[in-house]
PDB file of N, CA and C in Angstrom:
ATOM      1  N   UNK G   1     -30.729 -14.494   0.431  1.00 77.00           N
ATOM      2  CA  UNK G   1     -30.020 -13.612   0.290  1.00 77.00           C
ATOM      3  C   UNK G   1     -30.326 -13.854  -1.649  1.00 77.00           C
ATOM      4  N   UNK G   2     -31.912 -14.097  -2.291  1.00 87.00           N
ATOM      5  CA  UNK G   2     -31.932 -14.151  -3.325  1.00 87.00           C
ATOM      6  C   UNK G   2     -33.097 -12.028  -2.953  1.00 87.00           C
ATOM      7  N   UNK G   3     -33.560 -12.271  -2.029  1.00 92.00           N
ATOM      8  CA  UNK G   3     -34.144 -11.110  -1.282  1.00 92.00           C
ATOM      9  C   UNK G   3     -33.561 -10.006  -1.009  1.00 92.00           C
ATOM     10  N   UNK G   4     -32.297 -10.352  -0.838  1.00 92.00           N
ATOM     11  CA  UNK G   4     -31.309  -8.813  -0.826  1.00 92.00           C
ATOM     12  C   UNK G   4     -30.876  -8.871  -2.129  1.00 92.00           C
ATOM     13  N   UNK G   5     -30.818  -9.735  -3.193  1.00 93.00           N
ATOM     14  CA  UNK G   5     -30.047  -8.942  -4.581  1.00 93.00           C
ATOM     15  C   UNK G   5     -31.468  -8.589  -5.088  1.00 93.00           C
ATOM     16  N   UNK G   6     -32.338  -8.682  -4.719  1.00 93.00           N
ATOM     17  CA  UNK G   6     -33.511  -7.791  -4.992  1.00 93.00           C
ATOM     18  C   UNK G   6     -33.942  -5.935  -4.734  1.00 93.00           C
ATOM     19  N   UNK G   7     -33.654  -6.417  -3.792  1.00 93.00           N
ATOM     20  CA  UNK G   7     -33.389  -4.888  -2.581  1.00 93.00           C
ATOM     21  C   UNK G   7     -31.671  -4.459  -3.316  1.00 93.00           C
ATOM     22  N   UNK G   8     -31.060  -4.831  -3.452  1.00 93.00           N
ATOM     23  CA  UNK G   8     -29.784  -4.056  -4.106  1.00 93.00           C
ATOM     24  C   UNK G   8     -30.451  -3.353  -5.553  1.00 93.00           C
ATOM     25  N   UNK G   9     -30.824  -4.741  -6.065  1.00 92.00           N
ATOM     26  CA  UNK G   9     -31.608  -4.059  -7.787  1.00 92.00           C
ATOM     27  C   UNK G   9     -32.053  -3.043  -7.919  1.00 92.00           C
ATOM     28  N   UNK G  10     -33.533  -3.052  -6.312  1.00 92.00           N
ATOM     29  CA  UNK G  10     -34.110  -1.906  -6.058  1.00 92.00           C
ATOM     30  C   UNK G  10     -33.847  -0.267  -6.153  1.00 92.00           C
ATOM     31  N   UNK G  11     -32.316  -0.872  -5.215  1.00 91.00           N
ATOM     32  CA  UNK G  11     -31.796   0.496  -4.195  1.00 91.00           C
ATOM     33  C   UNK G  11     -31.068   1.117  -5.771  1.00 91.00           C
ATOM     34  N   UNK G  12     -30.641   0.034  -5.936  1.00 90.00           N
ATOM     35  CA  UNK G  12     -29.350   0.772  -7.706  1.00 90.00           C
ATOM     36  C   UNK G  12     -30.683   1.358  -8.935  1.00 90.00           C
ATOM     37  N   UNK G  13     -31.863   0.423  -8.941  1.00 90.00           N
ATOM     38  CA  UNK G  13     -32.330   1.182  -9.973  1.00 90.00           C
ATOM     39  C   UNK G  13     -33.259   2.785  -9.910  1.00 90.00           C
ATOM     40  N   UNK G  14     -33.670   2.842  -8.215  1.00 90.00           N
ATOM     41  CA  UNK G  14     -34.130   4.186  -7.801  1.00 90.00           C
ATOM     42  C   UNK G  14     -32.167   4.943  -7.797  1.00 90.00           C
ATOM     43  N   UNK G  15     -31.537   4.855  -7.628  1.00 88.00           N
ATOM     44  CA  UNK G  15     -30.315   5.768  -7.618  1.00 88.00           C
ATOM     45  C   UNK G  15     -29.831   5.751  -8.667  1.00 88.00           C
ATOM     46  N   UNK G  16     -30.494   5.284  -9.559  1.00 86.00           N
ATOM     47  CA  UNK G  16     -29.670   5.412 -11.389  1.00 86.00           C
ATOM     48  C   UNK G  16     -31.033   6.763 -11.881  1.00 86.00           C
ATOM     49  N   UNK G  17     -31.796   6.424 -11.437  1.00 88.00           N
ATOM     50  CA  UNK G  17     -33.077   7.543 -11.771  1.00 88.00           C
ATOM     51  C   UNK G  17     -32.786   8.828 -10.705  1.00 88.00           C
ATOM     52  N   UNK G  18     -32.158   8.633 -10.048  1.00 85.00           N
ATOM     53  CA  UNK G  18     -31.636  10.107  -9.483  1.00 85.00           C
ATOM     54  C   UNK G  18     -31.509  11.268 -10.012  1.00 85.00           C
ATOM     55  N   UNK G  19     -29.786   9.887 -10.203  1.00 88.00           N
ATOM     56  CA  UNK G  19     -28.691  10.481 -10.959  1.00 88.00           C
ATOM     57  C   UNK G  19     -28.446  11.298 -12.257  1.00 88.00           C
ATOM     58  N   UNK G  20     -29.718  10.635 -12.915  1.00 87.00           N
ATOM     59  CA  UNK G  20     -30.207  11.501 -14.251  1.00 87.00           C
ATOM     60  C   UNK G  20     -30.573  12.386 -13.792  1.00 87.00           C
ATOM     61  N   UNK G  21     -31.344  12.570 -13.254  1.00 86.00           N
ATOM     62  CA  UNK G  21     -32.361  13.694 -13.267  1.00 86.00           C
ATOM     63  C   UNK G  21     -31.303  14.808 -12.342  1.00 86.00           C
ATOM     64  N   UNK G  22     -30.578  14.230 -12.010  1.00 85.00           N
ATOM     65  CA  UNK G  22     -29.358  15.381 -11.421  1.00 85.00           C
ATOM     66  C   UNK G  22     -28.969  15.830 -11.988  1.00 85.00           C
ATOM     67  N   UNK G  23     -28.308  15.040 -12.695  1.00 83.00           N
ATOM     68  CA  UNK G  23     -27.644  15.110 -14.431  1.00 83.00           C
ATOM     69  C   UNK G  23     -28.443  16.109 -15.670  1.00 83.00           C
ATOM     70  N   UNK G  24     -29.758  15.288 -15.669  1.00 84.00           N
ATOM     71  CA  UNK G  24     -30.391  16.269 -16.149  1.00 84.00           C
ATOM     72  C   UNK G  24     -30.233  18.300 -15.988  1.00 84.00           C
ATOM     73  N   UNK G  25     -30.910  17.974 -14.255  1.00 84.00           N
ATOM     74  CA  UNK G  25     -31.197  19.544 -13.842  1.00 84.00           C
ATOM     75  C   UNK G  25     -29.659  20.230 -13.751  1.00 84.00           C
ATOM     76  N   UNK G  26     -28.249  19.414 -13.788  1.00 81.00           N
ATOM     77  CA  UNK G  26     -27.461  20.224 -13.832  1.00 81.00           C
ATOM     78  C   UNK G  26     -27.084  20.708 -15.226  1.00 81.00           C
ATOM     79  N   UNK G  27     -27.319  19.611 -16.141  1.00 79.00           N
ATOM     80  CA  UNK G  27     -27.440  20.813 -18.273  1.00 79.00           C
ATOM     81  C   UNK G  27     -28.223  21.051 -17.893  1.00 79.00           C
ATOM     82  N   UNK G  28     -29.130  21.426 -17.111  1.00 84.00           N
ATOM     83  CA  UNK G  28     -30.403  22.672 -17.601  1.00 84.00           C
ATOM     84  C   UNK G  28     -29.735  24.080 -17.256  1.00 84.00           C
ATOM     85  N   UNK G  29     -29.297  23.758 -16.181  1.00 85.00           N
ATOM     86  CA  UNK G  29     -28.710  25.018 -15.489  1.00 85.00           C
ATOM     87  C   UNK G  29     -27.498  26.179 -16.371  1.00 85.00           C
ATOM     88  N   UNK G  30     -26.685  24.423 -16.189  1.00 78.00           N
ATOM     89  CA  UNK G  30     -25.450  25.190 -17.604  1.00 78.00           C
ATOM     90  C   UNK G  30     -25.699  25.752 -18.879  1.00 78.00           C
ATOM     91  N   UNK G  31     -27.122  25.430 -19.108  1.00 77.00           N
ATOM     92  CA  UNK G  31     -27.543  26.093 -20.940  1.00 77.00           C
ATOM     93  C   UNK G  31     -28.713  27.012 -20.171  1.00 77.00           C
TER      94      UNK G  31
END
């Protein structure tokens, strides 16, 4: 159960970093 939580947070962290990177790229394309 605790390991599942760790995996969930890890995936969320990776997803968050990825989406922020994408948002930056989209903003740069607009500018």
